[in-house]
PDB file of C-alpha atoms in Angstrom:
ATOM      1  CA  MET A   1      60.730 157.273 166.411  1.00 31.00           C
ATOM      2  CA  SER A   2      57.836 157.476 168.756  1.00 31.00           C
ATOM      3  CA  TYR A   3      55.208 160.171 168.724  1.00 31.00           C
ATOM      4  CA  ASP A   4      53.237 162.013 171.284  1.00 34.00           C
ATOM      5  CA  LEU A   5      49.651 160.943 171.968  1.00 33.00           C
ATOM      6  CA  PRO A   6      47.108 163.142 170.241  1.00 38.00           C
ATOM      7  CA  ARG A   7      45.871 165.955 172.391  1.00 40.00           C
ATOM      8  CA  PRO A   8      42.722 167.372 170.529  1.00 43.00           C
ATOM      9  CA  ALA A   9      40.107 164.708 170.269  1.00 41.00           C
ATOM     10  CA  GLY A  10      39.932 163.171 166.856  1.00 42.00           C
ATOM     11  CA  ARG A  11      43.187 164.721 165.554  1.00 44.00           C
ATOM     12  CA  LEU A  12      46.365 162.588 165.029  1.00 46.00           C
ATOM     13  CA  LEU A  13      49.365 164.728 166.024  1.00 48.00           C
ATOM     14  CA  LEU A  14      52.667 163.144 164.855  1.00 66.00           C
ATOM     15  CA  THR A  15      55.009 165.439 166.723  1.00 74.00           C
ATOM     16  CA  PRO A  16      58.264 163.477 167.319  1.00 80.00           C
ATOM     17  CA  GLU A  17      59.538 162.701 170.722  1.00 85.00           C
ATOM     18  CA  ASP A  18      62.215 165.151 171.912  1.00 90.00           C
ATOM     19  CA  ARG A  19      64.702 163.366 174.175  1.00 91.00           C
ATOM     20  CA  GLU A  20      66.993 166.376 174.417  1.00 94.00           C
ATOM     21  CA  ALA A  21      64.391 168.800 175.578  1.00 93.00           C
ATOM     22  CA  ALA A  22      65.574 168.988 179.266  1.00 95.00           C
ATOM     23  CA  ALA A  23      69.211 169.364 178.294  1.00 96.00           C
ATOM     24  CA  ARG A  24      68.261 172.009 175.768  1.00 95.00           C
ATOM     25  CA  VAL A  25      66.365 174.083 178.334  1.00 95.00           C
ATOM     26  CA  ARG A  26      69.295 173.971 180.727  1.00 94.00           C
ATOM     27  CA  ARG A  27      71.639 175.126 177.838  1.00 93.00           C
ATOM     28  CA  LEU A  28      69.188 177.879 176.743  1.00 94.00           C
ATOM     29  CA  ARG A  29      68.991 179.178 180.472  1.00 92.00           C
ATOM     30  CA  ARG A  30      72.853 179.353 180.603  1.00 90.00           C
ATOM     31  CA  LEU A  31      72.762 181.340 177.497  1.00 90.00           C
ATOM     32  CA  GLY A  32      69.782 183.539 178.810  1.00 89.00           C
ATOM     33  CA  LEU A  33      67.472 182.482 175.933  1.00 92.00           C
ATOM     34  CA  GLY A  34      64.099 181.250 175.432  1.00 90.00           C
ATOM     35  CA  GLU A  35      62.052 183.270 177.918  1.00 90.00           C
ATOM     36  CA  HIS A  36      61.897 186.718 176.693  1.00 93.00           C
ATOM     37  CA  PRO A  37      61.413 188.512 173.234  1.00 94.00           C
ATOM     38  CA  GLU A  38      64.680 190.009 172.245  1.00 94.00           C
ATOM     39  CA  PRO A  39      64.813 193.054 169.925  1.00 95.00           C
ATOM     40  CA  ALA A  40      67.941 191.884 168.233  1.00 95.00           C
ATOM     41  CA  LEU A  41      66.200 188.719 167.400  1.00 97.00           C
ATOM     42  CA  ASP A  42      63.144 190.325 166.103  1.00 97.00           C
ATOM     43  CA  ALA A  43      65.463 192.478 163.842  1.00 97.00           C
ATOM     44  CA  PHE A  44      67.216 189.267 162.627  1.00 97.00           C
ATOM     45  CA  ALA A  45      63.793 187.920 161.808  1.00 97.00           C
ATOM     46  CA  ALA A  46      62.837 191.002 160.001  1.00 97.00           C
ATOM     47  CA  ARG A  47      65.838 190.696 157.843  1.00 97.00           C
ATOM     48  CA  LEU A  48      65.340 187.001 157.213  1.00 97.00           C
ATOM     49  CA  ALA A  49      61.638 187.545 156.115  1.00 97.00           C
ATOM     50  CA  GLU A  50      62.817 190.489 153.750  1.00 96.00           C
ATOM     51  CA  CYS A  51      65.730 188.218 152.337  1.00 95.00           C
ATOM     52  CA  ALA A  52      63.392 185.363 151.740  1.00 95.00           C
ATOM     53  CA  GLY A  53      60.338 187.533 150.700  1.00 94.00           C
ATOM     54  CA  THR A  54      58.062 185.887 153.237  1.00 95.00           C
ATOM     55  CA  PRO A  55      55.499 187.430 155.502  1.00 94.00           C
ATOM     56  CA  TYR A  56      56.568 185.346 158.470  1.00 94.00           C
ATOM     57  CA  ALA A  57      60.082 184.648 160.076  1.00 97.00           C
ATOM     58  CA  MET A  58      60.935 183.374 163.470  1.00 97.00           C
ATOM     59  CA  VAL A  59      63.871 182.513 165.777  1.00 98.00           C
ATOM     60  CA  ASN A  60      62.284 179.663 167.892  1.00 97.00           C
ATOM     61  CA  PHE A  61      63.491 178.058 171.125  1.00 97.00           C
ATOM     62  CA  ILE A  62      61.641 174.866 172.011  1.00 93.00           C
ATOM     63  CA  ASP A  63      61.375 173.299 175.563  1.00 90.00           C
ATOM     64  CA  GLU A  64      59.311 170.226 176.740  1.00 88.00           C
ATOM     65  CA  HIS A  65      55.963 171.726 176.354  1.00 87.00           C
ATOM     66  CA  ARG A  66      55.980 174.928 174.134  1.00 91.00           C
ATOM     67  CA  GLN A  67      57.716 176.825 171.506  1.00 93.00           C
ATOM     68  CA  PHE A  68      58.802 180.490 172.113  1.00 95.00           C
ATOM     69  CA  PHE A  69      59.399 182.949 169.440  1.00 95.00           C
ATOM     70  CA  ALA A  70      62.358 185.233 170.896  1.00 96.00           C
ATOM     71  CA  GLY A  71      62.557 186.626 167.288  1.00 96.00           C
ATOM     72  CA  LEU A  72      59.452 187.168 165.491  1.00 96.00           C
ATOM     73  CA  HIS A  73      58.452 188.943 162.227  1.00 96.00           C
ATOM     74  CA  VAL A  74      54.798 189.045 161.142  1.00 91.00           C
ATOM     75  CA  PRO A  75      53.131 191.107 158.580  1.00 85.00           C
ATOM     76  CA  ALA A  76      51.999 194.652 159.533  1.00 77.00           C
ATOM     77  CA  ILE A  77      48.578 193.664 157.934  1.00 63.00           C
ATOM     78  CA  ARG A  78      47.438 190.118 158.642  1.00 59.00           C
ATOM     79  CA  PRO A  79      47.142 188.328 155.307  1.00 52.00           C
ATOM     80  CA  THR A  80      43.832 186.972 154.053  1.00 53.00           C
ATOM     81  CA  VAL A  81      43.533 183.179 153.637  1.00 52.00           C
ATOM     82  CA  ARG A  82      41.138 181.712 151.081  1.00 52.00           C
ATOM     83  CA  LEU A  83      39.353 179.037 153.057  1.00 49.00           C
ATOM     84  CA  SER A  84      37.109 177.892 150.036  1.00 50.00           C
ATOM     85  CA  ALA A  85      36.236 179.103 146.729  1.00 52.00           C
ATOM     86  CA  ASP A  86      33.528 181.353 148.421  1.00 56.00           C
ATOM     87  CA  THR A  87      35.114 182.279 151.675  1.00 52.00           C
ATOM     88  CA  GLU A  88      37.922 184.453 152.874  1.00 53.00           C
ATOM     89  CA  GLU A  89      39.098 185.210 156.296  1.00 50.00           C
ATOM     90  CA  SER A  90      41.874 187.257 158.083  1.00 46.00           C
ATOM     91  CA  THR A  91      44.301 184.959 159.859  1.00 48.00           C
ATOM     92  CA  PRO A  92      44.450 185.055 163.666  1.00 49.00           C
ATOM     93  CA  GLU A  93      47.457 187.162 165.213  1.00 55.00           C
ATOM     94  CA  LEU A  94      50.519 184.878 165.842  1.00 61.00           C
ATOM     95  CA  GLY A  95      51.969 185.455 169.310  1.00 77.00           C
ATOM     96  CA  ARG A  96      55.119 184.544 170.952  1.00 85.00           C
ATOM     97  CA  HIS A  97      54.149 181.165 172.268  1.00 86.00           C
ATOM     98  CA  LEU A  98      52.889 178.047 170.465  1.00 85.00           C
ATOM     99  CA  GLU A  99      52.167 174.522 171.649  1.00 84.00           C
ATOM    100  CA  ARG A 100      54.879 172.107 170.972  1.00 85.00           C
ATOM    101  CA  ASP A 101      52.676 170.011 168.602  1.00 81.00           C
ATOM    102  CA  HIS A 102      51.779 173.007 166.402  1.00 84.00           C
ATOM    103  CA  GLY A 103      53.870 173.958 163.554  1.00 83.00           C
ATOM    104  CA  PHE A 104      57.019 172.333 161.974  1.00 92.00           C
ATOM    105  CA  CYS A 105      59.992 173.586 164.231  1.00 94.00           C
ATOM    106  CA  PRO A 106      59.816 170.612 166.496  1.00 93.00           C
ATOM    107  CA  HIS A 107      60.500 168.367 163.654  1.00 93.00           C
ATOM    108  CA  VAL A 108      63.380 170.248 162.540  1.00 96.00           C
ATOM    109  CA  VAL A 109      64.837 170.077 166.203  1.00 96.00           C
ATOM    110  CA  VAL A 110      64.552 166.437 166.418  1.00 94.00           C
ATOM    111  CA  ARG A 111      65.591 165.719 162.939  1.00 93.00           C
ATOM    112  CA  ARG A 112      68.642 168.011 163.443  1.00 96.00           C
ATOM    113  CA  LYS A 113      68.547 169.182 159.756  1.00 96.00           C
ATOM    114  CA  ALA A 114      66.658 171.661 157.690  1.00 97.00           C
ATOM    115  CA  LEU A 115      63.080 171.028 156.564  1.00 96.00           C
ATOM    116  CA  VAL A 116      61.836 172.317 153.243  1.00 96.00           C
ATOM    117  CA  LEU A 117      57.944 172.146 152.703  1.00 95.00           C
ATOM    118  CA  GLU A 118      56.875 173.840 149.503  1.00 96.00           C
ATOM    119  CA  ASP A 119      53.378 173.023 150.089  1.00 94.00           C
ATOM    120  CA  VAL A 120      52.550 171.643 153.425  1.00 91.00           C
ATOM    121  CA  ARG A 121      49.206 170.122 152.271  1.00 88.00           C
ATOM    122  CA  ASP A 122      51.267 167.655 150.093  1.00 90.00           C
ATOM    123  CA  TYR A 123      52.453 165.913 153.286  1.00 87.00           C
ATOM    124  CA  PRO A 124      49.694 164.070 155.338  1.00 84.00           C
ATOM    125  CA  ARG A 125      51.839 164.548 158.543  1.00 81.00           C
ATOM    126  CA  PHE A 126      51.542 168.298 158.284  1.00 81.00           C
ATOM    127  CA  ALA A 127      48.400 169.005 156.308  1.00 74.00           C
ATOM    128  CA  GLY A 128      46.202 168.858 159.449  1.00 75.00           C
ATOM    129  CA  ASN A 129      48.559 170.869 161.731  1.00 77.00           C
ATOM    130  CA  PRO A 130      46.784 173.699 163.571  1.00 77.00           C
ATOM    131  CA  ILE A 131      49.311 176.134 161.911  1.00 78.00           C
ATOM    132  CA  VAL A 132      48.006 175.092 158.577  1.00 78.00           C
ATOM    133  CA  ASP A 133      44.359 175.258 159.796  1.00 74.00           C
ATOM    134  CA  GLU A 134      44.548 178.427 161.939  1.00 78.00           C
ATOM    135  CA  PHE A 135      47.135 180.650 160.270  1.00 78.00           C
ATOM    136  CA  GLY A 136      46.815 179.362 156.645  1.00 84.00           C
ATOM    137  CA  ILE A 137      50.437 178.424 156.374  1.00 90.00           C
ATOM    138  CA  ARG A 138      51.237 176.713 153.122  1.00 92.00           C
ATOM    139  CA  SER A 139      55.021 176.712 152.868  1.00 95.00           C
ATOM    140  CA  TYR A 140      57.747 176.456 155.416  1.00 96.00           C
ATOM    141  CA  LEU A 141      61.570 176.506 155.350  1.00 97.00           C
ATOM    142  CA  GLY A 142      63.386 175.977 158.616  1.00 98.00           C
ATOM    143  CA  ALA A 143      67.019 175.083 159.881  1.00 98.00           C
ATOM    144  CA  PRO A 144      68.250 174.004 163.263  1.00 98.00           C
ATOM    145  CA  LEU A 145      70.360 176.262 165.510  1.00 98.00           C
ATOM    146  CA  VAL A 146      73.191 173.706 166.366  1.00 97.00           C
ATOM    147  CA  ASP A 147      75.730 175.217 168.793  1.00 95.00           C
ATOM    148  CA  SER A 148      79.367 174.184 169.242  1.00 93.00           C
ATOM    149  CA  THR A 149      78.452 171.583 171.855  1.00 93.00           C
ATOM    150  CA  GLY A 150      76.214 169.736 169.346  1.00 95.00           C
ATOM    151  CA  MET A 151      72.951 170.966 170.986  1.00 95.00           C
ATOM    152  CA  VAL A 152      70.010 171.910 168.875  1.00 97.00           C
ATOM    153  CA  LEU A 153      68.937 175.268 170.643  1.00 96.00           C
ATOM    154  CA  GLY A 154      65.971 175.739 168.253  1.00 97.00           C
ATOM    155  CA  THR A 155      65.289 176.971 164.842  1.00 98.00           C
ATOM    156  CA  VAL A 156      65.258 179.899 162.442  1.00 98.00           C
ATOM    157  CA  CYS A 157      62.389 179.610 159.855  1.00 98.00           C
ATOM    158  CA  VAL A 158      60.327 181.422 157.374  1.00 97.00           C
ATOM    159  CA  ALA A 159      56.677 180.738 156.356  1.00 95.00           C
ATOM    160  CA  ASP A 160      54.352 181.841 153.750  1.00 95.00           C
ATOM    161  CA  ILE A 161      50.556 181.562 153.134  1.00 92.00           C
ATOM    162  CA  GLU A 162      51.258 180.429 149.561  1.00 94.00           C
ATOM    163  CA  PRO A 163      53.039 177.341 148.189  1.00 96.00           C
ATOM    164  CA  ARG A 164      56.609 178.294 147.436  1.00 95.00           C
ATOM    165  CA  PRO A 165      59.480 176.460 145.501  1.00 95.00           C
ATOM    166  CA  TRP A 166      62.237 177.178 147.813  1.00 95.00           C
ATOM    167  CA  GLY A 167      64.808 175.589 145.855  1.00 94.00           C
ATOM    168  CA  ARG A 168      68.504 175.226 146.578  1.00 94.00           C
ATOM    169  CA  SER A 169      68.938 178.894 147.102  1.00 94.00           C
ATOM    170  CA  GLY A 170      66.298 178.985 149.729  1.00 95.00           C
ATOM    171  CA  LEU A 171      67.695 176.051 151.603  1.00 96.00           C
ATOM    172  CA  GLU A 172      71.333 177.754 151.378  1.00 96.00           C
ATOM    173  CA  THR A 173      69.695 180.979 152.725  1.00 95.00           C
ATOM    174  CA  ILE A 174      68.101 179.487 155.756  1.00 97.00           C
ATOM    175  CA  LYS A 175      71.190 177.161 156.607  1.00 97.00           C
ATOM    176  CA  SER A 176      73.457 180.335 156.291  1.00 97.00           C
ATOM    177  CA  ALA A 177      71.162 182.237 158.655  1.00 97.00           C
ATOM    178  CA  ALA A 178      71.106 179.534 161.162  1.00 98.00           C
ATOM    179  CA  ALA A 179      74.937 179.246 161.232  1.00 97.00           C
ATOM    180  CA  GLU A 180      75.220 183.060 161.532  1.00 96.00           C
ATOM    181  CA  LEU A 181      72.822 183.173 164.376  1.00 97.00           C
ATOM    182  CA  VAL A 182      74.560 180.460 166.510  1.00 96.00           C
ATOM    183  CA  VAL A 183      77.816 182.377 166.342  1.00 94.00           C
ATOM    184  CA  ARG A 184      75.965 185.365 167.786  1.00 93.00           C
ATOM    185  CA  LEU A 185      74.158 183.377 170.378  1.00 93.00           C
ATOM    186  CA  GLU A 186      77.224 181.700 171.691  1.00 90.00           C
ATOM    187  CA  ARG A 187      78.896 185.171 172.244  1.00 87.00           C
ATOM    188  CA  ARG A 188      76.550 185.241 175.306  1.00 79.00           C
ATOM    189  CA  GLU A 189      78.668 182.558 177.097  1.00 74.00           C
ATOM    190  CA  ASP A 190      81.740 185.029 176.867  1.00 72.00           C
ATOM    191  CA  GLY A 191      79.566 187.915 178.043  1.00 69.00           C
ATOM    192  CA  GLY A 192      79.125 189.386 174.554  1.00 60.00           C
ATOM    193  CA  LEU A 193      76.103 191.144 173.441  1.00 60.00           C
ATOM    194  CA  LEU A 194      73.723 189.755 170.877  1.00 61.00           C
ATOM    195  CA  ILE A 195      73.750 192.063 167.803  1.00 56.00           C
TER     196      ILE A 195
END
């Protein structure tokens, strides 16, 4: 597996090379996905966050350069992250776009399987990720959205600012959510609505 060269000076970013990115973009465009926020996907993310008991949940589509959260649930009040024993700070606001080398979803897409990180700081590859540093994300659970053609369209994921033992039930929940959403997304090809 090859990795992108580091972008910020002094930081080693180990984002895997995504050889399917161009084909994914074409597939997403045919489905009308990945360019605009969608209320139905926001509602899906909100239900997923509630089910998982997390402050963050996303439906994420990834192209060659960026990630786009077509479905996004963030806490109404930004959580406070403990930076050190003496310092606390509100997290910045998460928007709809994120660099491709930020976060964990690009790894899920390239791996083509779910990723469970109970405490991201336990993994050197992820510990210095900007999402960890800027948003205080400490745990992550994500699954790929694999359509009937075998293409990974993106991910569904949840994240928390505290370490989480996701366990088998968490893994089953995120995989089930991904499978359910893929069926809904593919209805678009037949002129169906996303509900």
